[in-house]
Coordinates of C-alpha atoms and ligand atoms in Angstrom, one line a residue:
M1 CA 11.3 23.1 22.2
R2 CA 8.4 24.6 20.4
L3 CA 9.2 26.1 17.2
R4 CA 5.7 28.6 16.1
L5 CA 5.9 27.3 13.5
R6 CA 2.0 26.6 10.9
F7 CA 2.4 23.8 12.0
A8 CA 3.7 23.1 15.5
A9 CA 4.3 19.4 15.7
L10 CA 6.5 19.6 12.9
S11 CA 9.1 20.9 15.9
A12 CA 10.2 17.4 15.5
A13 CA 11.3 16.5 12.2
V14 CA 13.0 20.4 12.5
L15 CA 14.8 19.0 15.2
L16 CA 16.4 16.0 13.7
G17 CA 17.3 18.3 11.6
T18 CA 15.2 17.7 8.5
P19 CA 13.9 20.9 7.3
L20 CA 10.6 21.3 5.7
P21 CA 10.4 22.1 2.5
A22 CA 10.2 26.2 2.5
R23 CA 7.0 26.5 0.5
A24 CA 5.8 24.0 3.2
Q25 CA 6.9 26.7 5.6
A26 CA 5.0 29.4 4.1
A27 CA 1.7 29.1 2.4
R28 CA -0.8 29.3 5.1
T29 CA -4.8 27.7 4.4
T30 CA -8.4 28.9 4.1
A31 CA -11.3 27.3 6.0
A32 CA -12.7 26.2 2.4
I33 CA -12.2 22.8 0.0
T34 CA -9.6 24.6 -2.2
P35 CA -7.4 23.5 -5.4
A36 CA -4.3 25.9 -3.5
D37 CA -4.7 24.6 -0.5
L38 CA -4.5 21.3 -1.8
R39 CA -2.1 21.9 -3.4
T40 CA 0.1 23.6 -0.6
R41 CA -0.4 20.0 1.4
L42 CA 0.0 17.5 -1.4
F43 CA 3.3 19.1 -3.0
L44 CA 4.7 19.2 1.2
I45 CA 3.0 15.0 1.5
A46 CA 5.3 14.0 -1.4
D47 CA 8.0 16.6 -1.1
D48 CA 11.3 14.9 -1.9
S49 CA 12.3 15.1 2.1
M50 CA 9.7 12.6 2.3
G51 CA 11.5 9.9 1.1
G52 CA 8.6 8.5 -0.3
R53 CA 7.2 7.3 2.7
E54 CA 7.6 3.9 3.3
P55 CA 6.4 2.7 6.6
G56 CA 9.1 2.7 9.5
G57 CA 11.2 4.9 7.9
I58 CA 11.2 9.4 8.5
G59 CA 9.6 9.9 5.8
D60 CA 6.0 8.4 7.0
W61 CA 7.1 9.1 10.5
K62 CA 7.1 12.8 9.1
A63 CA 4.1 12.5 7.9
A64 CA 2.5 11.4 10.2
E65 CA 3.7 14.1 12.1
Y66 CA 2.3 17.1 9.9
I67 CA -1.2 15.5 10.3
A68 CA -0.8 15.1 13.3
S69 CA -0.2 18.7 13.6
E70 CA -3.5 20.2 11.3
F71 CA -5.5 18.0 13.5
K72 CA -3.8 19.5 16.2
R73 CA -3.9 23.5 14.8
L74 CA -7.7 22.7 13.6
G75 CA -8.8 21.6 17.7
L76 CA -9.6 18.6 16.9
E77 CA -9.9 15.9 20.0
P78 CA -6.4 13.5 19.5
A79 CA -8.2 9.7 19.6
G80 CA -4.9 8.2 19.0
D81 CA -2.7 6.1 22.0
G82 CA -3.6 7.1 25.1
G83 CA -5.3 10.2 24.2
S84 CA -2.6 10.7 21.7
W85 CA -2.6 11.6 18.1
F86 CA -1.1 8.2 16.9
Q87 CA -1.7 4.5 17.0
T88 CA 1.6 2.9 16.5
V89 CA 1.3 0.1 14.2
P90 CA 3.8 -2.8 15.4
F91 CA 5.6 -3.0 12.4
V92 CA 9.3 -5.3 12.2
R93 CA 10.9 -6.0 9.2
M94 CA 10.9 -9.8 8.7
K95 CA 14.5 -10.4 7.0
P96 CA 16.5 -13.0 5.6
D97 CA 19.2 -13.7 9.1
P98 CA 22.8 -12.0 7.4
A99 CA 24.1 -14.7 8.5
T100 CA 22.8 -17.6 5.9
R101 CA 25.2 -20.0 4.0
L102 CA 25.3 -23.1 2.0
I103 CA 28.8 -24.6 2.2
A104 CA 29.4 -27.3 0.5
G105 CA 33.1 -28.2 0.5
T106 CA 34.6 -25.3 -1.3
V107 CA 31.2 -24.0 -2.8
S108 CA 30.0 -21.2 -0.6
V109 CA 26.6 -19.5 -1.3
G110 CA 24.9 -16.5 0.5
V111 CA 22.4 -14.2 1.2
G112 CA 22.6 -12.1 -2.4
P113 CA 22.0 -12.1 -6.1
E114 CA 22.7 -15.7 -5.9
L115 CA 20.3 -16.3 -3.3
L116 CA 17.4 -15.7 -1.2
V117 CA 15.5 -17.3 2.1
A118 CA 12.1 -18.2 1.1
G119 CA 8.7 -19.3 2.6
R120 CA 8.0 -19.5 6.0
P121 CA 9.5 -16.8 8.2
V122 CA 11.5 -20.0 10.8
T123 CA 13.9 -19.2 13.3
P124 CA 17.6 -19.3 12.4
R125 CA 18.4 -23.4 11.7
R126 CA 22.0 -24.4 11.7
L127 CA 23.1 -27.3 8.9
A128 CA 25.9 -29.7 9.7
A129 CA 26.4 -32.7 7.4
V130 CA 23.2 -32.9 6.2
P131 CA 22.6 -34.7 2.6
T132 CA 21.2 -33.5 -0.7
I133 CA 18.9 -35.3 -2.7
Y134 CA 18.1 -34.1 -5.9
G135 CA 14.4 -34.3 -6.3
G136 CA 13.5 -33.4 -9.6
A137 CA 11.0 -30.2 -10.8
V138 CA 8.3 -29.6 -8.3
N139 CA 5.7 -28.8 -11.1
D140 CA 6.1 -32.9 -12.3
P141 CA 4.1 -34.4 -9.3
A142 CA 4.5 -37.9 -11.3
G143 CA 8.5 -37.6 -11.1
A144 CA 8.1 -36.5 -7.0
L145 CA 10.4 -38.2 -4.1
P146 CA 8.5 -40.4 -1.9
A147 CA 8.6 -38.6 1.7
D148 CA 10.8 -41.1 3.6
S149 CA 13.5 -40.1 0.2
I150 CA 13.7 -36.3 1.5
A151 CA 13.3 -37.0 5.4
G152 CA 16.7 -35.7 7.4
R153 CA 17.6 -34.1 3.7
A154 CA 18.3 -30.8 1.7
V155 CA 16.1 -31.3 -1.1
I156 CA 16.8 -29.5 -4.5
L157 CA 14.0 -28.7 -6.8
T158 CA 14.1 -27.9 -10.0
I159 CA 11.2 -26.2 -12.3
A160 CA 10.2 -28.0 -15.4
P161 CA 9.0 -26.2 -18.7
G162 CA 5.1 -25.4 -18.4
P163 CA 2.7 -26.5 -20.7
N164 CA 3.9 -23.0 -22.8
S165 CA 7.1 -24.3 -22.7
V166 CA 7.8 -21.2 -20.1
R167 CA 9.3 -22.4 -16.9
S168 CA 6.9 -20.2 -14.2
I169 CA 7.6 -19.2 -11.3
G170 CA 4.1 -19.0 -10.1
A171 CA 4.6 -23.0 -9.7
L172 CA 7.0 -22.9 -6.5
G173 CA 4.7 -20.9 -4.1
A174 CA 2.4 -24.8 -4.5
A175 CA 6.1 -26.2 -3.6
L176 CA 7.3 -24.6 -0.5
R177 CA 3.8 -25.6 0.8
D178 CA 4.3 -28.9 -0.5
P179 CA 3.6 -31.7 2.3
R180 CA 6.1 -34.1 0.8
Y181 CA 9.1 -31.6 1.9
A182 CA 7.8 -31.1 5.8
R183 CA 10.6 -33.5 7.2
A184 CA 12.8 -31.9 4.8
A185 CA 16.2 -30.6 6.5
L186 CA 16.0 -27.4 3.5
V187 CA 13.5 -27.1 0.2
V188 CA 16.6 -25.5 -2.3
V189 CA 14.7 -24.5 -5.5
A190 CA 17.1 -23.6 -8.0
A191 CA 14.7 -21.1 -10.5
L192 CA 16.3 -17.4 -9.4
D193 CA 16.4 -16.8 -12.8
L194 CA 13.5 -16.4 -13.0
L195 CA 13.5 -13.5 -11.2
G196 CA 14.6 -10.1 -12.0
P197 CA 17.4 -8.5 -9.8
E198 CA 15.9 -5.7 -8.2
R199 CA 13.2 -8.7 -7.1
V200 CA 15.5 -11.0 -5.4
A201 CA 17.3 -7.4 -3.6
A202 CA 13.8 -6.7 -2.7
I203 CA 13.4 -10.0 -1.2
N204 CA 16.4 -9.8 1.0
A205 CA 15.4 -6.3 1.6
G206 CA 13.0 -8.4 3.5
R207 CA 9.2 -7.2 4.3
L208 CA 7.7 -5.0 6.5
T209 CA 4.8 -6.9 8.7
T210 CA 3.2 -6.7 12.4
D211 CA 3.0 -10.8 11.9
T212 CA 6.8 -11.4 14.3
A213 CA 5.9 -14.6 14.6
L214 CA 9.8 -16.9 13.8
S215 CA 8.4 -20.9 13.5
A216 CA 10.7 -24.0 15.0
T217 CA 9.3 -25.6 13.4
A218 CA 8.6 -25.4 9.9
V219 CA 11.4 -26.2 7.3
P220 CA 13.9 -23.3 5.7
A221 CA 13.4 -22.7 2.3
V222 CA 16.2 -20.9 -0.4
I223 CA 15.8 -19.8 -4.4
I224 CA 18.6 -20.4 -4.9
T225 CA 20.6 -20.4 -9.0
P226 CA 20.6 -23.4 -10.9
A227 CA 24.2 -23.2 -11.3
A228 CA 24.7 -22.7 -7.1
A229 CA 22.1 -25.8 -6.8
A230 CA 24.6 -28.0 -9.0
A231 CA 27.7 -26.7 -7.6
L232 CA 26.2 -27.6 -3.8
L233 CA 24.6 -31.0 -5.4
G234 CA 28.0 -31.9 -6.6
R235 CA 27.1 -32.2 -10.0
S236 CA 24.6 -30.7 -13.4
L237 CA 20.6 -30.8 -13.2
E238 CA 20.7 -31.1 -16.4
G239 CA 19.2 -34.9 -17.0
A240 CA 19.7 -35.8 -13.5
A241 CA 17.0 -38.1 -11.9
A242 CA 14.4 -37.4 -9.3
G243 CA 16.4 -39.5 -6.1
T244 CA 20.0 -38.8 -6.9
G245 CA 22.8 -38.1 -4.2
G246 CA 25.1 -35.2 -3.5
R247 CA 27.5 -33.8 -1.3
R248 CA 26.6 -32.6 1.9
L249 CA 25.7 -29.2 3.4
D250 CA 26.6 -27.5 6.7
G251 CA 26.0 -24.0 7.2
T252 CA 22.9 -21.7 8.9
V253 CA 19.4 -20.3 7.8
G254 CA 16.5 -18.5 8.7
F255 CA 15.2 -14.9 9.2
V256 CA 15.8 -12.8 11.7
R257 CA 13.2 -9.4 13.0
E258 CA 14.8 -6.1 12.8
P259 CA 12.7 -3.5 14.3
V260 CA 12.0 -0.2 12.0
P261 CA 14.2 3.0 12.5
Y262 CA 10.7 4.5 13.4
P263 CA 7.5 4.4 14.5
A264 CA 5.5 3.7 11.6
R265 CA 1.6 5.5 12.8
N266 CA -2.5 5.5 12.1
V267 CA -3.0 9.4 12.9
V268 CA -6.7 9.6 14.8
A269 CA -8.6 12.1 15.4
I270 CA -12.3 13.4 16.1
L271 CA -14.6 16.5 15.3
R272 CA -16.9 15.9 18.2
G273 CA -20.5 15.8 17.3
S274 CA -23.2 18.0 18.6
D275 CA -26.0 15.4 19.5
P276 CA -25.7 14.2 23.0
V277 CA -26.0 10.7 22.0
R278 CA -25.0 10.7 18.6
R279 CA -22.4 12.2 19.1
H280 CA -20.9 8.7 20.7
Q281 CA -21.3 7.3 17.1
Y282 CA -18.5 8.1 14.1
V283 CA -18.6 8.4 10.8
A284 CA -14.8 7.3 9.7
L285 CA -13.1 9.7 6.8
T286 CA -10.0 7.8 5.9
A287 CA -6.6 7.8 3.5
H288 CA -3.1 6.3 3.6
N289 CA -0.2 8.2 4.9
D290 CA 2.4 6.1 3.3
H291 CA 3.7 4.9 0.3
V292 CA 6.9 2.7 -1.3
G293 CA 9.8 4.8 -0.4
F294 CA 12.4 4.8 -3.0
D295 CA 14.8 3.5 -5.0
H296 CA 19.0 2.9 -4.9
A297 CA 19.3 2.9 -9.1
P298 CA 17.8 6.6 -10.4
V299 CA 16.0 6.9 -13.5
D300 CA 15.7 9.6 -16.1
H301 CA 12.4 11.2 -14.5
D302 CA 11.5 12.1 -18.1
S303 CA 12.2 9.1 -20.6
L304 CA 10.4 7.1 -17.9
R305 CA 7.1 9.0 -17.9
A306 CA 7.4 8.9 -21.9
F307 CA 8.0 5.6 -22.4
D308 CA 5.3 4.4 -19.6
R309 CA 2.4 6.8 -21.8
V310 CA 3.2 4.3 -24.6
V311 CA 4.3 1.1 -22.9
R312 CA 3.0 1.1 -19.7
P313 CA -0.1 3.2 -19.0
M314 CA -0.6 1.8 -15.7
G315 CA 2.5 1.9 -14.9
A316 CA 3.2 -0.3 -11.9
D317 CA 0.0 -2.1 -12.7
S318 CA 0.8 -2.2 -16.8
P319 CA 2.9 -5.9 -17.2
S320 CA 6.6 -5.2 -17.7
R321 CA 8.2 -5.2 -21.2
D322 CA 10.3 -4.0 -23.7
A323 CA 8.9 -1.2 -26.2
T324 CA 8.1 -2.4 -29.6
A325 CA 10.1 -1.0 -32.9
E326 CA 6.4 0.8 -33.6
E327 CA 6.3 2.6 -30.2
R328 CA 9.8 3.7 -30.1
P329 CA 9.7 6.7 -31.9
R330 CA 6.7 7.8 -30.3
I331 CA 8.5 7.8 -27.6
R332 CA 11.4 9.2 -28.6
A333 CA 9.3 12.4 -29.7
S334 CA 7.7 13.3 -26.9
L335 CA 10.8 12.6 -25.4
D336 CA 12.8 15.0 -27.4
S337 CA 9.3 17.8 -26.4
L338 CA 10.0 17.2 -22.8
R339 CA 13.9 17.9 -23.7
K340 CA 12.6 20.8 -25.0
L341 CA 11.4 22.4 -21.9
R342 CA 13.7 21.8 -19.3
P343 CA 16.5 19.3 -18.7
A344 CA 17.1 15.5 -17.9
R345 CA 16.4 15.3 -14.2
A346 CA 17.6 11.3 -12.2
D347 CA 15.1 10.4 -9.7
S348 CA 14.3 7.9 -7.3
I349 CA 11.8 8.6 -4.7
R350 CA 8.8 7.0 -5.6
N351 CA 6.6 10.3 -4.3
G352 CA 2.8 9.0 -4.1
A353 CA 1.5 12.2 -4.7
D354 CA -1.6 10.8 -6.1
D355 CA -0.8 7.3 -3.6
D356 CA -2.3 8.3 -1.5
G357 CA -1.2 11.9 -1.1
S358 CA -4.4 13.2 -2.5
G359 CA -6.6 11.5 0.2
T360 CA -4.5 12.7 2.7
A361 CA -5.0 16.2 1.3
S362 CA -7.8 15.6 1.0
I363 CA -9.0 14.2 4.8
L364 CA -7.4 17.5 6.3
E365 CA -9.1 19.9 4.2
I366 CA -12.2 18.3 4.6
A367 CA -11.3 18.3 8.6
E368 CA -10.6 22.7 8.0
R369 CA -13.6 22.7 6.4
M370 CA -15.6 21.1 9.4
A371 CA -13.9 22.5 12.0
G372 CA -14.0 26.1 10.8
E373 CA -17.9 25.6 9.7
R374 CA -20.6 27.0 12.5
S375 CA -22.8 24.2 13.1
R376 CA -21.4 20.7 13.8
P377 CA -22.9 17.5 12.6
R378 CA -25.2 15.3 15.4
R379 CA -22.6 12.5 14.9
S380 CA -18.6 13.0 15.3
I381 CA -16.4 12.6 12.5
L382 CA -13.7 9.8 12.8
F383 CA -10.4 11.0 10.7
V384 CA -8.0 8.2 10.1
S385 CA -4.8 9.0 8.3
H386 CA -4.1 4.7 8.0
T387 CA -0.1 3.7 7.3
G388 CA 1.0 0.8 5.9
E389 CA -2.0 0.4 2.9
E390 CA 1.2 -0.6 0.6
V391 CA 2.4 -3.6 3.0
G392 CA -0.9 -5.1 2.8
L393 CA -3.1 -2.8 4.2
V394 CA -2.0 -3.6 8.0
G395 CA -2.4 -0.4 8.8
S396 CA -6.6 -0.1 8.6
G397 CA -6.4 -4.0 9.2
W398 CA -4.8 -3.2 13.3
F399 CA -7.1 -0.1 13.7
T400 CA -10.0 -2.2 13.0
D401 CA -8.5 -5.0 15.4
H402 CA -7.6 -2.6 18.4
P403 CA -10.2 0.7 17.7
T404 CA -9.5 3.7 20.0
V405 CA -13.1 3.9 19.5
P406 CA -15.7 1.2 20.6
R407 CA -15.9 -0.4 17.0
D408 CA -19.8 -0.7 17.1
S409 CA -19.5 3.1 17.2
I410 CA -18.7 3.8 13.8
V411 CA -21.6 4.0 11.4
A412 CA -20.0 4.1 8.2
E413 CA -16.0 4.4 6.4
I414 CA -15.8 6.8 3.5
D415 CA -12.1 6.0 1.8
Q416 CA -10.3 8.1 0.0
D417 CA -7.3 6.6 -1.9
M418 CA -6.1 8.3 -5.5
V419 CA -8.5 10.8 -6.1
G420 CA -6.1 13.9 -7.3
R421 CA -6.2 12.3 -11.5
G422 CA -8.7 10.1 -13.4
T423 CA -8.4 13.2 -16.3
A424 CA -8.3 12.6 -20.2
Q425 CA -5.0 12.0 -20.2
D426 CA -4.8 9.2 -17.9
L427 CA -7.2 7.3 -18.7
P428 CA -9.4 6.8 -22.1
D429 CA -12.7 7.5 -20.5
A430 CA -11.9 9.9 -18.4
G431 CA -12.7 13.1 -17.1
P432 CA -13.6 15.8 -14.9
T433 CA -17.1 13.5 -13.8
Y434 CA -15.2 10.7 -13.3
L435 CA -14.8 8.4 -10.2
E436 CA -14.3 4.5 -9.5
V437 CA -17.2 3.5 -6.3
I438 CA -16.1 0.3 -5.0
G439 CA -18.5 -1.2 -2.1
A440 CA -20.8 1.6 -1.2
R441 CA -23.5 -1.0 -1.7
R442 CA -22.5 -3.5 -0.7
L443 CA -23.6 -3.7 3.0
S444 CA -25.9 -1.2 3.4
R445 CA -28.0 -0.1 0.5
E446 CA -29.2 2.9 2.6
F447 CA -25.8 4.7 2.8
G448 CA -25.4 4.3 -1.1
D449 CA -28.2 6.2 -1.2
Q450 CA -26.8 9.3 0.9
L451 CA -23.6 8.9 -1.3
E452 CA -25.5 9.3 -4.5
A453 CA -27.4 12.0 -3.1
A454 CA -24.9 14.1 -1.5
N455 CA -23.5 13.6 -5.2
A456 CA -26.5 14.5 -7.4
A457 CA -26.1 17.8 -5.0
Q458 CA -23.3 19.2 -6.1
P459 CA -23.1 21.6 -8.9
V460 CA -21.0 19.2 -11.1
P461 CA -21.7 15.9 -9.8
F462 CA -19.3 12.5 -10.9
V463 CA -20.5 9.8 -12.7
F464 CA -20.3 6.5 -10.0
N465 CA -18.4 4.2 -11.6
Y466 CA -19.3 1.1 -10.1
A467 CA -17.1 -1.3 -12.5
Y468 CA -14.3 -1.9 -10.2
D469 CA -17.1 -3.0 -7.9
A470 CA -19.0 -6.2 -10.2
P471 CA -19.1 -9.8 -8.6
G472 CA -16.3 -11.7 -9.2
H473 CA -13.8 -8.5 -11.5
P474 CA -10.4 -9.5 -12.0
L475 CA -9.3 -7.2 -10.1
Q476 CA -10.9 -7.6 -7.2
Y477 CA -10.4 -4.0 -6.2
Y478 CA -12.6 -4.6 -3.4
C479 CA -10.4 -6.6 -1.0
R480 CA -7.6 -4.7 -2.2
A481 CA -8.0 -1.2 -0.4
D482 CA -8.6 -0.3 3.7
H483 CA -11.9 -0.1 3.0
Y484 CA -12.2 -3.8 3.0
N485 CA -10.3 -3.7 6.4
Y486 CA -13.9 -1.7 7.6
A487 CA -16.4 -3.5 5.7
R488 CA -15.0 -6.9 7.5
Y489 CA -16.3 -5.8 10.4
S490 CA -19.8 -5.4 8.8
I491 CA -19.3 -1.2 8.8
P492 CA -20.8 -0.1 5.4
A493 CA -17.8 1.1 3.9
V494 CA -16.6 2.8 0.8
A495 CA -13.7 4.1 -0.9
F496 CA -13.1 6.7 -4.2
S497 CA -10.8 6.9 -6.5
R498 CA -10.2 8.2 -10.1
G499 CA -8.2 5.6 -11.0
E500 CA -4.9 4.8 -12.2
H501 CA -2.5 5.9 -14.6
L502 CA 0.7 5.6 -16.3
D503 CA 2.4 7.4 -12.3
Y504 CA 1.3 4.8 -10.4
H505 CA 3.9 3.6 -8.3
Q506 CA 6.6 5.0 -10.3
V507 CA 8.8 7.5 -9.5
T508 CA 6.6 9.8 -11.2
D509 CA 4.0 10.0 -8.9
E510 CA 4.7 13.9 -8.1
P511 CA 1.9 16.7 -7.6
Q512 CA 2.8 18.4 -10.1
Y513 CA 0.7 16.1 -12.3
I514 CA -2.4 15.9 -10.2
D515 CA -5.8 18.1 -11.0
Y516 CA -6.4 19.7 -7.8
D517 CA -9.4 21.3 -9.6
D518 CA -11.5 17.9 -9.8
M519 CA -9.3 16.6 -6.9
A520 CA -11.3 19.7 -4.7
R521 CA -14.7 18.5 -6.1
V522 CA -14.2 15.3 -5.2
S523 CA -13.2 16.3 -1.7
R524 CA -16.7 18.7 -1.3
M525 CA -18.3 15.5 -2.3
V526 CA -17.3 13.0 0.5
H527 CA -17.3 16.7 3.3
D528 CA -21.2 16.4 2.2
A529 CA -21.5 12.4 2.1
A530 CA -19.9 12.6 5.4
L531 CA -22.3 15.5 6.9
R532 CA -25.7 13.5 5.5
V533 CA -24.3 10.0 7.2
A534 CA -23.4 12.0 10.5
D535 CA -26.6 13.7 10.3
M536 CA -29.2 10.9 9.4
D537 CA -32.2 10.1 12.5
H538 CA -31.2 6.7 12.3
R539 CA -27.5 4.5 10.8
P540 CA -26.9 3.4 8.0
A541 CA -29.5 -0.2 8.1
L542 CA -27.6 -3.5 7.2
D543 CA -29.2 -5.2 4.7
A544 CA -27.7 -8.4 5.8
P545 CA -26.8 -10.4 9.8
K546 CA -22.6 -9.2 10.0
R547 CA -21.1 -11.9 9.0
D548 CA -17.3 -12.8 10.8
P549 CA -14.8 -10.8 10.1
K550 CA -12.1 -13.9 10.0
E551 CA -13.9 -14.6 6.9
P552 CA -11.8 -14.7 4.0
C553 CA -12.6 -11.8 1.2
R554 CA -15.5 -12.5 -1.4
Q555 CA -15.6 -9.7 -4.1
Ligands
ZN1 ZN1 -3.0 3.5 -2.1

């Protein structure tokens, strides 16, 4: 049944009985790039009914449907798998085998608040009367046992307080990779108390990956509470000497691959260029359509916002801590002022309006403007809406590893991620001209020049902030965004962002907090920059020979 909705391809979502937000069915967008159109699109993409668009879930599936329907409505060419609009990214959820359990006599510990399965994904491993041995502290090499005394046993390890007399989970990674444990039957680290309950729940929920490998030989590993470890060893860990033997373990430990309920998809479309030769080359315009989903424990929206404004101004990227005595009255005051405006609202959806609903709305607006323009650029414009950015740049990695157009024909890429904020309320040194620029000149100065020129021609140019692009920058943004998957194949690539803010990765990242006027200016600048590069006589020259795409990223 084809519903003649404005966004025809959304029929599938309606067929599924998950109606679109009312405002989405009402509003019609115009050919121009306008704040009103961006608002229309963003209120749809980031609506609660999209559930925070986790890859593999219905929300991200609907977002991809909407984006494809827009590309179709605008008359672009589908450029996904097999001539469709979509490139499916084969995610699975790699999660602990729910049957995982360790048993010693009457003591029995399963996956949950006392135990999580860690380390490299392994096939489920059966344990039968495996002797346990206390292996000392992972971060005390002096007390470590020789590999032979660990072979074939379940080695129970602790984490000792570090120089700052704090036990840190940081020591864990090294332990799990330590070759001394390679012949153990199981590695058990008694350190679950160092992880918050939501972190334990998140790890046990598994992670989305396209790497479906399950090792049949790697050593299985678990992290358990010190109390559970003592119960399995059959004695307290306090004062235990490394090498102390304990009870015998039965049970099973491992991972399982779970298919995701909905295919996670990149959406790929072409606005075909006019030049008979250059139309087979592409300027890629990208953003990511996924976000981080929803929580199971709602919070009060305004309370969180009042708290974060004072304590966590960079949202999830600010350290998590309690408010100080000095901060509490300020939080109280701002919450009281919000209470005068509206009642409390329970919120559990991480809407991802800015991250990256803003970039998604922007590439759709650029597509609509270009489709409405009389002349076509000489080269083609390749629109790629990536999924899986939040789980490790997976969608862009999959696209650049399996491009649906010849990779060498992609002459440049412009990524937009979080282009909807950047006001003076969001960042101390931000405002109407604030724009973070990553990667613009790293591979091709000529490419950077084109971007600067397009910006300089704007009615109110942005001030390109290259601070986060500095070599060795601690935040390593150059390696942490989708543009990098193009850059690793030596495609001149840039990421534009208007910066972080208190709602970053929070349930409060909602469309009503977006600065649409300035967002429209970013979108228009990117439109012009893409046309400049698409109309160049020659493709942007690389300043250095191509590098091996497998080389690790260095900022
Ligand atoms: Zn993002």
